[in-house]
Amino acid sequence: MHFGVGLFNLQTTAHTPRSSAATYRGLVRQAHRLEELGYGSMWLSEHHFFYDGYCPAVLPAAAAALAATRRLRVGTGMLLLPLAEPDAVARSAAELARTSGGRFDLGVGLGYREVEFDGKGIAMSDRLRRSSAALRTLAETAVPAGVRIWNGSATLKGMERAGARAQGVLLSGGNPLSLVRQLAEAHRAGWEAAGRPGGVRPRVAALRNVWLTTDPAERAAVLEYQRASYVLYAGLGWSVKASGDTPAMDFRADIDRAVADAVATTIIGDRHEVVQGLHEVADAGVDDVVFRVMIEGAPEDAVFDMLGRLSDEVLPEFEGEEAA
Amino acid sequence: MRIGVTLPVGAGADLASEADAVGVFAVHVPGDGGLGAVRAGALAVATTDARIVVDVELGDVLPVTLAEELTVLDGISAGRIVARVRTGALDLEAAREDLALVRTALSGRPIRHHGERWTIPAGLNDGAPDAIMVTPPAVQAEIPIWLDGDAAVALAAETGLPRIARDPAETLASSGMQPAVARLSGDLDADRALVLAWRDAGATHLLVGLPDPLGAEVLRDYVARHLIPEVAMVDFPRLMAESAPPPSWPGA
């Protein structure tokens, strides 16, 4: 099991105001710190035209993080592929892979905000076609240069398609574990139905809300900051569709319930509780975990202190561990 | 006149760091093929004080996207970005539209653009507002734009933006910025004459390509020692550069 950290959104919010230069420069420092702590990867994410400066251009930001490190993988979780010009993304991704010794992970998603499509001059109804065409361009230009592709869908069909392409998936941190299990199964089934292309099952990575602490005050604070971090998704208009026994999580229709459901995914507690929680994640079919700990407003030193403890006390338990 | 350097593609972070350390005005790595933004991202990490000249090519990519890349880079570099906007294969009319859209996007104003090439917002999606704004905003009050390419002369005349000169015999701007590019030969007398010709013609910022073979010592012992001082005052007393420097500090 590999462990990464995310999501680096590079926001400057109403609750935590600061210079956007401080936020963006901080990315480089944080990449250093993750590498020093021994984490395998950091993951950026993308949105557009949002008041808080949410990173709209993840490839130049990834270039900076890669240039600042020697071993750390840097990924996009996700680059919104239908909004991009495919040749430009493919060339830039290939450049990042070449100049970083193959440390670049290109996670791609469809996007869901009407304003982002409209602002890019694109009909949202065209997003699947554009994404499929762009994936073909990436396969021709970026993958041969060493770019690893990840998919960010949250639907069973999207998982099956990614599996059939022998590409990994990175699942959202807000997904309850029941949905994670279904998505991982669909991914595996899609790969098997396609005749196991590549011969090695592509990986399932999942963002999970995780915090190692025995301090009740810190525990309460983490859950409050998690709650606040998910209010963002209400602002962005994000939702998770119902799937099987898993109910919908709609941040537009019922903010309080959706936020509570998302916060309820958090694995929090002492070493024993966190180890057990991560075993349950592995048992749901997850190969790699990306800790969703860059919760907006939480002090950077508190986050990295916790990541240090997590790296020392918990991660050694998972060396050699494989997903169920 | 200030001197910056164009480093070869693949030159590596060490050369950029050395250029920054010896005080060149700007570093630039060619960004052909739309690679300007990712190469500039790496330069931002390798440097702390030098401006970073980013190649931006108008053409296939939506100008709003180009502006987003620039504001992200301006944040990462704490406000050190200069955009070298190349008109590429676009004719004057098309380049005019794309440049205008880049500038509106960088300005922080709401964008409502109806042009021959782009309609932004597109009005294709229910619930989308009638304007968008690019975020994050640039860190600088305004990201400098230097025009380059076939349509640059006409666009510069229309907009008042600087355009990059390639020949000191051209008519250069007598006020505001006048950027230029040149290549060094490695012959000190010839290169002194080259930079002086540019300064005396009215250039304000000269990006120089470095001579072959290229080592880090070229930046400190050639560009920074001889050429930057040469154009930093009138009648630079060359003795200042040519006299023997003291030995390295013990242990340094």
Coordinates of C-alpha atoms in Angstrom, one line a residue:
Chain A
M1 CA 0.0 0.0 0.0
H2 CA 1.4 3.4 -1.0
F3 CA 0.5 6.6 0.9
G4 CA 0.1 10.1 -0.5
V5 CA -1.2 13.4 0.7
G6 CA -3.8 15.8 -0.7
L7 CA -5.6 17.7 -1.8
F8 CA -3.5 20.7 -2.5
N9 CA -6.2 23.2 -3.8
L10 CA -4.2 26.4 -3.1
Q11 CA -7.2 28.3 -1.8
T12 CA -7.4 31.6 0.0
T13 CA -10.7 31.5 1.7
A14 CA -13.2 33.7 3.5
H15 CA -12.5 31.8 6.7
T16 CA -8.7 31.7 6.3
P17 CA -7.7 34.9 4.4
R18 CA -4.1 35.3 3.3
S19 CA -2.1 36.3 0.3
S20 CA -2.6 34.0 -2.6
A21 CA 1.2 34.3 -3.2
A22 CA 1.7 32.8 0.3
T23 CA -0.6 30.0 -0.6
Y24 CA 1.0 29.2 -3.9
R25 CA 4.6 29.5 -2.7
G26 CA 3.6 27.3 0.2
L27 CA 3.1 24.4 -2.2
V28 CA 6.9 24.2 -2.8
R29 CA 7.6 24.1 0.9
Q30 CA 4.9 21.5 1.5
A31 CA 6.3 19.3 -1.2
H32 CA 9.7 19.4 0.5
R33 CA 8.1 18.5 3.8
L34 CA 6.2 15.6 2.4
E35 CA 9.3 14.2 0.8
E36 CA 11.3 14.6 4.1
L37 CA 8.5 12.7 5.9
G38 CA 8.8 9.8 3.5
Y39 CA 5.4 10.1 1.8
G40 CA 5.1 8.8 -1.7
S41 CA 3.0 11.4 -3.4
M42 CA 1.2 14.7 -3.3
W43 CA -2.0 15.5 -5.2
L44 CA -3.2 18.8 -6.5
S45 CA -6.7 19.6 -7.7
E46 CA -8.3 22.0 -10.1
H47 CA -11.3 24.4 -10.3
H48 CA -11.9 27.6 -12.2
F49 CA -13.4 31.0 -11.6
F50 CA -13.9 30.4 -7.9
Y51 CA -13.4 33.3 -5.5
D52 CA -10.8 31.6 -3.4
G53 CA -8.1 31.2 -6.1
Y54 CA -8.6 27.4 -6.3
C55 CA -5.8 26.3 -8.6
P56 CA -7.0 26.6 -12.2
A57 CA -3.7 25.4 -13.8
V58 CA -2.4 22.3 -12.1
L59 CA 0.4 21.5 -14.6
P60 CA 2.6 24.6 -13.9
A61 CA 2.0 24.0 -10.1
A62 CA 3.0 20.3 -10.5
A63 CA 6.1 21.5 -12.4
A64 CA 7.1 23.6 -9.4
A65 CA 6.5 20.7 -6.9
L66 CA 8.4 18.3 -9.0
A67 CA 11.3 20.7 -9.4
A68 CA 11.5 21.1 -5.6
T69 CA 11.7 17.4 -4.9
R70 CA 13.8 14.3 -5.9
R71 CA 11.7 11.3 -4.9
L72 CA 8.1 12.5 -4.3
R73 CA 5.5 11.7 -7.0
V74 CA 3.3 14.6 -7.9
G75 CA -0.2 14.1 -9.2
T76 CA -3.3 15.9 -10.3
G77 CA -6.4 14.8 -8.5
M78 CA -8.0 15.8 -10.8
L79 CA -7.1 17.8 -13.9
L80 CA -10.5 18.5 -15.6
L81 CA -9.8 16.9 -19.0
P82 CA -12.8 18.1 -21.0
L83 CA -11.9 21.7 -20.2
A84 CA -8.4 21.4 -21.5
E85 CA -6.8 21.5 -25.0
P86 CA -5.7 17.9 -25.3
D87 CA -2.5 18.4 -27.2
A88 CA -1.3 21.0 -24.8
V89 CA -2.0 18.8 -21.8
A90 CA -0.4 15.8 -23.4
R91 CA 2.8 17.7 -24.3
S92 CA 3.1 19.4 -20.9
A93 CA 2.4 16.1 -19.1
A94 CA 5.1 14.4 -21.2
E95 CA 7.5 17.2 -20.4
L96 CA 6.8 16.8 -16.6
A97 CA 7.4 13.0 -16.8
R98 CA 10.6 13.5 -18.8
T99 CA 12.1 16.2 -16.6
S100 CA 11.1 14.5 -13.3
G101 CA 12.3 11.0 -14.0
G102 CA 8.8 9.7 -14.4
R103 CA 7.4 11.1 -11.1
F104 CA 4.3 12.7 -12.6
D105 CA 0.8 11.2 -12.2
L106 CA -1.9 12.7 -14.4
G107 CA -5.3 12.2 -12.8
V108 CA -8.1 13.2 -15.0
G109 CA -11.7 13.9 -14.2
L110 CA -14.8 15.1 -16.1
G111 CA -15.7 18.2 -14.0
Y112 CA -19.2 19.1 -12.9
R113 CA -19.5 22.8 -12.6
E114 CA -21.5 24.5 -15.4
V115 CA -19.7 27.8 -15.0
E116 CA -16.4 26.1 -15.7
F117 CA -17.6 24.7 -18.9
D118 CA -19.2 27.9 -19.9
G119 CA -16.2 29.9 -19.1
K120 CA -14.1 27.6 -21.3
G121 CA -16.5 27.9 -24.2
I122 CA -17.7 24.3 -24.0
A123 CA -21.1 22.6 -23.6
M124 CA -21.1 20.4 -20.5
S125 CA -23.1 17.8 -22.5
D126 CA -20.0 17.4 -24.6
R127 CA -17.8 16.4 -21.7
L128 CA -17.7 12.7 -22.1
R129 CA -16.9 12.9 -25.9
R130 CA -14.2 15.5 -25.2
S131 CA -12.7 13.4 -22.4
S132 CA -12.6 10.2 -24.5
A133 CA -10.9 12.0 -27.4
A134 CA -8.4 13.6 -25.0
L135 CA -7.6 10.2 -23.4
R136 CA -6.6 8.9 -26.8
T137 CA -4.3 11.9 -27.3
L138 CA -2.7 11.2 -23.9
A139 CA -2.3 7.6 -24.8
E140 CA -0.4 8.6 -27.9
T141 CA 1.8 11.4 -26.5
A142 CA 1.9 11.4 -22.7
V143 CA 1.9 7.7 -21.7
P144 CA 4.9 6.8 -23.9
A145 CA 6.8 9.5 -22.2
G146 CA 6.2 7.9 -18.8
V147 CA 3.0 9.7 -17.6
R148 CA 0.8 7.5 -15.4
I149 CA -2.9 8.1 -16.0
W150 CA -5.5 8.0 -13.2
N151 CA -9.2 8.5 -13.5
G152 CA -11.4 10.4 -11.1
S153 CA -14.9 9.1 -11.8
A154 CA -17.4 8.2 -9.1
T155 CA -19.8 6.1 -11.2
L156 CA -19.7 2.4 -11.8
K157 CA -19.6 2.9 -15.6
G158 CA -16.6 5.3 -15.3
M159 CA -14.8 2.7 -13.1
E160 CA -15.4 0.0 -15.6
R161 CA -14.1 2.1 -18.5
A162 CA -11.0 3.0 -16.5
G163 CA -10.4 -0.6 -15.7
A164 CA -10.9 -1.6 -19.3
R165 CA -8.2 0.9 -20.3
A166 CA -5.9 -0.6 -17.6
Q167 CA -5.7 2.8 -15.9
G168 CA -5.8 3.4 -12.2
V169 CA -8.5 5.3 -10.4
L170 CA -8.4 7.9 -7.5
L171 CA -11.6 7.9 -5.5
S172 CA -13.0 10.9 -3.7
G173 CA -12.6 11.3 0.0
G174 CA -16.2 12.0 0.5
N175 CA -17.3 8.6 -0.7
P176 CA -18.5 6.3 2.0
L177 CA -16.6 3.1 2.2
S178 CA -19.7 1.2 0.9
L179 CA -19.4 3.1 -2.3
V180 CA -15.6 2.8 -2.4
R181 CA -16.1 -1.0 -2.4
Q182 CA -18.6 -0.9 -5.2
L183 CA -16.4 1.4 -7.3
A184 CA -13.3 -0.7 -6.7
E185 CA -15.2 -3.9 -7.7
A186 CA -16.5 -2.2 -10.9
H187 CA -12.9 -1.1 -11.7
R188 CA -11.6 -4.6 -11.3
A189 CA -14.6 -6.1 -13.2
G190 CA -14.0 -3.7 -16.1
W191 CA -10.4 -4.7 -16.3
E192 CA -11.2 -8.4 -16.2
A193 CA -14.0 -8.1 -18.8
A194 CA -11.6 -6.3 -21.1
G195 CA -9.2 -9.3 -21.0
R196 CA -6.9 -8.0 -18.3
P197 CA -5.0 -5.6 -20.5
G198 CA -1.5 -5.0 -19.5
G199 CA -1.4 -8.1 -17.4
V200 CA -1.2 -6.2 -14.1
R201 CA -4.4 -5.0 -12.4
P202 CA -4.4 -1.2 -12.4
R203 CA -4.5 0.3 -8.9
V204 CA -7.3 1.8 -6.9
A205 CA -6.3 4.8 -4.9
A206 CA -8.7 6.6 -2.6
L207 CA -8.6 9.9 -0.7
R208 CA -9.6 9.2 2.9
N209 CA -10.1 11.6 5.8
V210 CA -7.6 10.4 8.3
W211 CA -6.2 11.9 11.5
L212 CA -4.0 10.3 14.2
T213 CA -4.6 11.8 17.6
T214 CA -5.3 10.9 21.2
D215 CA -6.1 14.5 22.2
P216 CA -9.9 15.1 22.5
A217 CA -9.5 18.8 21.7
E218 CA -7.5 18.1 18.6
R219 CA -10.1 15.4 17.6
A220 CA -12.9 17.9 18.0
A221 CA -11.0 20.5 16.0
V222 CA -10.2 18.2 13.2
L223 CA -13.9 17.2 12.7
E224 CA -14.9 20.9 12.8
Y225 CA -12.3 21.7 10.1
Q226 CA -13.4 18.7 8.1
R227 CA -16.9 20.1 8.3
A228 CA -15.8 23.5 7.2
S229 CA -13.8 22.0 4.3
Y230 CA -16.8 20.2 3.0
V231 CA -18.9 23.4 3.0
L232 CA -16.6 24.3 0.1
Y233 CA -18.2 21.6 -1.9
A234 CA -21.6 23.1 -1.2
G235 CA -20.2 26.3 -2.7
L236 CA -18.8 24.4 -5.7
G237 CA -22.0 22.5 -6.1
W238 CA -20.5 19.0 -5.8
S239 CA -22.6 15.9 -5.2
V240 CA -22.3 12.1 -5.1
K241 CA -24.9 10.1 -6.9
A242 CA -26.8 7.3 -5.2
S243 CA -25.4 3.9 -6.0
G244 CA -26.9 0.6 -4.8
D245 CA -27.3 0.8 -1.0
T246 CA -25.3 4.0 -0.8
P247 CA -27.6 7.1 -0.7
A248 CA -26.8 10.2 -2.6
M249 CA -24.7 13.0 -1.0
D250 CA -26.0 16.2 -2.4
F251 CA -24.3 19.3 -1.2
R252 CA -26.8 21.5 -3.0
A253 CA -30.0 19.9 -1.8
D254 CA -29.1 19.2 1.8
I255 CA -25.9 20.8 2.9
D256 CA -26.0 19.8 6.5
R257 CA -26.7 16.1 5.9
A258 CA -24.1 15.9 3.0
V259 CA -21.4 17.5 5.1
A260 CA -22.2 15.3 8.1
D261 CA -22.0 12.2 5.8
A262 CA -18.7 13.3 4.4
V263 CA -17.2 14.0 7.9
A264 CA -18.5 10.6 9.0
T265 CA -16.0 9.0 6.6
T266 CA -13.2 10.3 8.8
I267 CA -10.8 7.7 10.4
I268 CA -9.7 9.4 13.6
G269 CA -8.2 8.2 16.8
D270 CA -5.1 6.6 18.3
R271 CA -2.7 4.4 16.4
H272 CA -4.9 1.3 16.9
E273 CA -8.0 3.0 15.6
V274 CA -6.2 4.4 12.5
V275 CA -4.6 1.1 11.7
Q276 CA -7.9 -0.6 11.9
G277 CA -9.6 2.0 9.8
L278 CA -7.0 1.8 7.1
H279 CA -7.3 -2.0 7.1
E280 CA -11.0 -1.6 6.4
V281 CA -10.1 0.7 3.5
A282 CA -7.7 -1.9 2.1
D283 CA -10.4 -4.5 2.6
A284 CA -12.8 -2.4 0.5
G285 CA -10.4 -3.0 -2.4
V286 CA -8.1 0.1 -2.1
D287 CA -4.5 -0.3 -3.0
D288 CA -3.2 3.2 -2.2
V289 CA -4.5 5.8 0.2
V290 CA -4.2 9.6 -0.2
F291 CA -4.7 11.2 3.1
R292 CA -7.1 14.1 2.8
V293 CA -5.5 16.2 5.5
M294 CA -4.9 19.5 3.7
I295 CA -8.1 20.8 5.2
E296 CA -8.5 24.5 4.7
G297 CA -7.6 26.6 7.7
A298 CA -5.9 23.9 9.7
P299 CA -2.5 25.2 10.7
E300 CA 0.2 23.8 8.4
D301 CA 2.5 22.8 11.3
A302 CA -0.4 20.9 13.0
V303 CA -1.0 19.0 9.7
F304 CA 2.6 18.2 9.2
D305 CA 3.2 17.2 12.8
M306 CA 0.4 14.8 12.4
L307 CA 1.7 13.5 9.1
G308 CA 5.1 12.9 10.9
R309 CA 3.4 10.8 13.6
L310 CA 1.4 9.0 11.0
S311 CA 4.5 8.2 9.1
D312 CA 6.3 7.0 12.2
E313 CA 3.6 5.1 14.0
V314 CA 1.1 3.8 11.4
L315 CA 2.5 3.5 8.0
P316 CA 5.1 0.8 8.8
E317 CA 2.2 -1.5 9.6
F318 CA 1.2 -1.4 6.0
E319 CA 4.5 -2.3 4.3
G320 CA 3.8 -5.0 1.8
E321 CA 0.0 -4.8 2.5
E322 CA -2.1 -5.4 -0.6
A323 CA -5.7 -4.5 -1.2
A324 CA -8.3 -7.2 -0.7
Chain B
M1 CA 19.7 48.5 -19.4
R2 CA 19.0 45.3 -17.6
I3 CA 20.3 42.0 -18.8
G4 CA 18.5 38.6 -18.5
V5 CA 19.5 35.3 -19.9
T6 CA 17.8 32.7 -22.1
L7 CA 19.0 29.3 -20.9
P8 CA 18.9 26.3 -23.2
V9 CA 16.1 23.8 -22.8
G10 CA 17.3 21.1 -20.4
A11 CA 19.9 23.3 -18.8
G12 CA 18.8 22.3 -15.4
A13 CA 18.1 24.0 -12.2
D14 CA 21.7 24.6 -11.3
L15 CA 22.2 27.0 -14.1
A16 CA 19.0 28.9 -13.4
S17 CA 20.0 29.1 -9.7
E18 CA 23.4 30.5 -10.6
A19 CA 21.8 33.1 -12.9
D20 CA 19.6 34.1 -10.1
A21 CA 22.5 34.2 -7.6
V22 CA 24.6 36.5 -9.8
G23 CA 21.8 38.9 -10.2
V24 CA 20.6 38.7 -13.8
F25 CA 17.4 40.6 -14.3
A26 CA 15.5 37.6 -15.7
V27 CA 15.7 34.0 -16.7
H28 CA 14.0 32.5 -19.6
V29 CA 13.8 29.0 -21.1
P30 CA 12.3 28.6 -24.6
G31 CA 8.8 27.2 -24.3
D32 CA 8.1 26.1 -27.8
G33 CA 5.2 23.7 -28.3
G34 CA 3.2 25.2 -25.5
L35 CA 5.7 24.2 -22.8
G36 CA 6.4 27.7 -21.5
A37 CA 4.2 27.4 -18.4
V38 CA 5.6 24.1 -17.1
R39 CA 9.2 25.1 -17.8
A40 CA 8.5 28.4 -16.0
G41 CA 7.1 26.4 -13.0
A42 CA 10.5 24.8 -12.6
L43 CA 12.3 28.1 -13.0
A44 CA 10.2 29.6 -10.2
V45 CA 11.6 27.0 -7.8
A46 CA 15.2 27.4 -9.0
T47 CA 15.2 31.2 -8.5
T48 CA 14.2 33.7 -5.9
D49 CA 14.9 37.1 -7.2
A50 CA 15.1 37.0 -11.0
R51 CA 12.0 37.7 -13.2
I52 CA 10.8 34.7 -15.1
V53 CA 10.0 35.2 -18.7
V54 CA 7.3 32.8 -19.8
D55 CA 6.7 32.0 -23.4
V56 CA 3.0 32.2 -24.1
E57 CA 1.9 31.2 -27.6
L58 CA -1.5 32.4 -28.9
G59 CA -3.3 30.0 -31.2
D60 CA -4.9 26.8 -30.2
V61 CA -5.3 27.3 -26.4
L62 CA -8.2 29.5 -25.0
P63 CA -6.7 32.8 -23.9
V64 CA -8.5 32.4 -20.5
T65 CA -6.5 29.2 -20.0
L66 CA -3.3 31.0 -20.8
A67 CA -4.1 33.7 -18.3
E68 CA -4.8 31.2 -15.6
E69 CA -1.4 29.6 -16.2
L70 CA 0.2 33.0 -15.8
T71 CA -1.6 33.9 -12.6
V72 CA -0.7 30.6 -11.0
L73 CA 2.9 31.1 -12.0
D74 CA 2.8 34.6 -10.6
G75 CA 1.7 33.2 -7.3
I76 CA 4.3 30.5 -7.2
S77 CA 7.0 33.0 -8.1
A78 CA 5.7 35.7 -5.7
G79 CA 5.1 38.1 -8.6
R80 CA 8.1 37.6 -10.8
I81 CA 6.4 36.7 -14.1
V82 CA 6.8 38.4 -17.4
A83 CA 4.8 37.0 -20.3
R84 CA 6.4 36.9 -23.7
V85 CA 3.3 36.6 -25.8
R86 CA 3.9 35.3 -29.2
T87 CA 1.4 35.7 -32.0
G88 CA 2.4 32.4 -33.6
A89 CA 0.5 31.4 -36.7
L90 CA -2.4 33.9 -36.0
D91 CA -3.0 36.8 -38.4
L92 CA -3.4 40.3 -36.9
E93 CA -7.1 40.1 -36.4
A94 CA -7.0 36.8 -34.6
A95 CA -4.0 37.8 -32.5
R96 CA -5.8 41.0 -31.6
E97 CA -8.8 39.1 -30.3
D98 CA -6.7 36.6 -28.3
L99 CA -4.4 39.2 -26.8
A100 CA -7.4 41.3 -25.8
L101 CA -9.0 38.3 -24.1
V102 CA -5.7 37.4 -22.3
R103 CA -5.5 41.0 -21.0
T104 CA -9.1 41.1 -19.8
A105 CA -8.6 37.8 -18.0
L106 CA -5.4 39.0 -16.4
S107 CA -6.9 42.3 -15.3
G108 CA -9.3 40.7 -12.9
R109 CA -12.3 42.2 -14.6
P110 CA -15.4 40.1 -15.3
I111 CA -15.1 38.6 -18.8
R112 CA -17.9 38.9 -21.3
H113 CA -16.3 38.3 -24.6
H114 CA -18.0 37.9 -28.0
G115 CA -15.5 37.6 -30.8
E116 CA -14.9 35.8 -34.1
R117 CA -12.8 33.1 -32.4
W118 CA -14.2 32.8 -28.9
T119 CA -17.4 33.5 -27.0
I120 CA -16.8 33.6 -23.2
P121 CA -18.8 32.7 -21.3
A122 CA -20.3 30.5 -24.0
G123 CA -23.9 30.6 -22.9
L124 CA -24.2 26.9 -23.6
N125 CA -24.8 25.7 -20.0
D126 CA -27.9 26.3 -17.9
G127 CA -27.2 28.1 -14.6
A128 CA -23.9 29.5 -15.6
P129 CA -23.5 33.3 -14.9
D130 CA -23.2 35.8 -17.7
A131 CA -19.5 36.6 -16.9
I132 CA -16.5 34.8 -15.4
M133 CA -13.5 36.1 -13.5
V134 CA -10.0 34.4 -13.6
T135 CA -8.7 33.5 -10.2
P136 CA -6.3 33.6 -8.4
P137 CA -5.5 37.2 -9.4
A138 CA -2.0 38.1 -10.4
V139 CA 0.3 38.9 -7.5
Q140 CA 1.8 41.8 -9.4
A141 CA -0.2 44.9 -10.0
E142 CA -0.1 43.9 -13.7
I143 CA 1.8 41.0 -15.3
P144 CA 4.1 42.6 -17.9
I145 CA 3.4 41.5 -21.5
W146 CA 6.1 41.6 -24.1
L147 CA 4.8 41.0 -27.6
D148 CA 6.6 38.9 -30.1
G149 CA 5.9 37.3 -33.5
D150 CA 4.6 38.5 -36.9
A151 CA 1.7 40.5 -35.6
A152 CA 3.6 42.0 -32.7
V153 CA 4.6 45.3 -34.4
A154 CA 1.0 46.2 -35.3
L155 CA -0.4 45.0 -32.0
A156 CA 2.2 47.0 -30.1
A157 CA 1.2 50.1 -32.0
E158 CA -2.4 49.5 -31.3
T159 CA -2.1 48.7 -27.6
G160 CA 1.0 50.5 -26.4
L161 CA 2.4 47.2 -25.1
P162 CA 6.2 46.6 -25.5
R163 CA 7.3 44.3 -28.3
I164 CA 10.6 42.5 -28.4
A165 CA 13.2 44.0 -30.8
R166 CA 15.8 41.9 -32.6
D167 CA 17.9 44.6 -34.3
P168 CA 19.2 47.7 -32.6
A169 CA 18.8 49.6 -35.9
E170 CA 15.0 49.2 -35.6
T171 CA 12.9 52.0 -34.4
L172 CA 12.7 51.4 -30.7
A173 CA 10.4 52.8 -28.0
S174 CA 11.7 56.0 -26.5
S175 CA 9.7 55.6 -23.3
G176 CA 8.4 52.7 -21.2
M177 CA 9.8 49.3 -21.6
Q178 CA 11.7 48.2 -24.7
P179 CA 12.7 44.6 -24.5
A180 CA 15.1 43.0 -26.9
V181 CA 16.8 39.7 -27.6
A182 CA 20.3 38.9 -28.8
R183 CA 22.8 36.1 -28.7
L184 CA 26.3 36.3 -27.2
S185 CA 29.3 35.1 -29.1
G186 CA 31.7 34.5 -26.3
D187 CA 34.1 37.1 -27.7
L188 CA 34.3 39.7 -25.0
D189 CA 35.0 42.7 -27.2
A190 CA 32.2 41.8 -29.6
D191 CA 29.7 41.1 -26.8
R192 CA 30.5 44.4 -25.1
A193 CA 29.9 46.1 -28.3
L194 CA 26.6 44.2 -28.7
V195 CA 25.1 45.1 -25.4
L196 CA 26.3 48.7 -25.7
A197 CA 24.7 48.9 -29.1
W198 CA 21.4 47.8 -27.6
R199 CA 21.6 50.1 -24.6
D200 CA 22.4 53.1 -26.8
A201 CA 19.6 52.2 -29.2
G202 CA 17.2 52.5 -26.2
A203 CA 16.6 48.9 -25.2
T204 CA 15.7 48.6 -21.5
H205 CA 15.7 44.8 -21.0
L206 CA 17.9 42.6 -23.1
L207 CA 17.5 38.8 -23.0
V208 CA 20.8 37.2 -24.1
G209 CA 21.4 33.7 -25.4
L210 CA 24.6 32.3 -23.9
P211 CA 27.6 31.3 -25.9
D212 CA 28.8 27.7 -26.4
P213 CA 30.3 25.9 -24.6
L214 CA 28.2 26.8 -21.7
G215 CA 29.2 26.4 -18.1
A216 CA 27.9 28.0 -14.9
E217 CA 31.1 30.2 -14.9
V218 CA 29.8 32.0 -17.9
L219 CA 27.1 33.6 -15.8
R220 CA 29.3 34.8 -13.0
D221 CA 32.6 35.5 -14.7
Y222 CA 31.3 36.7 -18.1
V223 CA 27.7 38.0 -18.0
A224 CA 27.6 39.3 -14.5
R225 CA 31.2 40.4 -14.3
H226 CA 31.7 42.1 -17.6
L227 CA 28.4 42.7 -19.5
I228 CA 25.9 43.7 -16.8
P229 CA 28.3 46.4 -15.4
E230 CA 29.1 47.5 -18.9
V231 CA 25.6 48.7 -19.5
A232 CA 24.8 49.7 -15.9
M233 CA 26.3 53.2 -16.3
V234 CA 27.8 55.4 -18.9
D235 CA 31.5 54.9 -19.5
F236 CA 31.9 51.9 -17.2
P237 CA 35.5 51.8 -16.0
R238 CA 36.4 48.3 -17.2
L239 CA 39.2 48.1 -14.6
M240 CA 36.5 47.3 -12.1
A241 CA 35.8 44.0 -14.0
E242 CA 39.3 43.3 -15.3
S243 CA 41.3 43.7 -12.1
A244 CA 42.1 40.5 -10.2
P245 CA 39.4 39.8 -7.6
P246 CA 40.5 38.8 -4.1
P247 CA 40.9 35.0 -3.5
S248 CA 37.9 33.0 -2.3
W249 CA 37.0 33.6 1.3
P250 CA 38.6 30.9 3.5
G251 CA 36.2 28.0 3.8
A252 CA 33.6 29.5 1.4

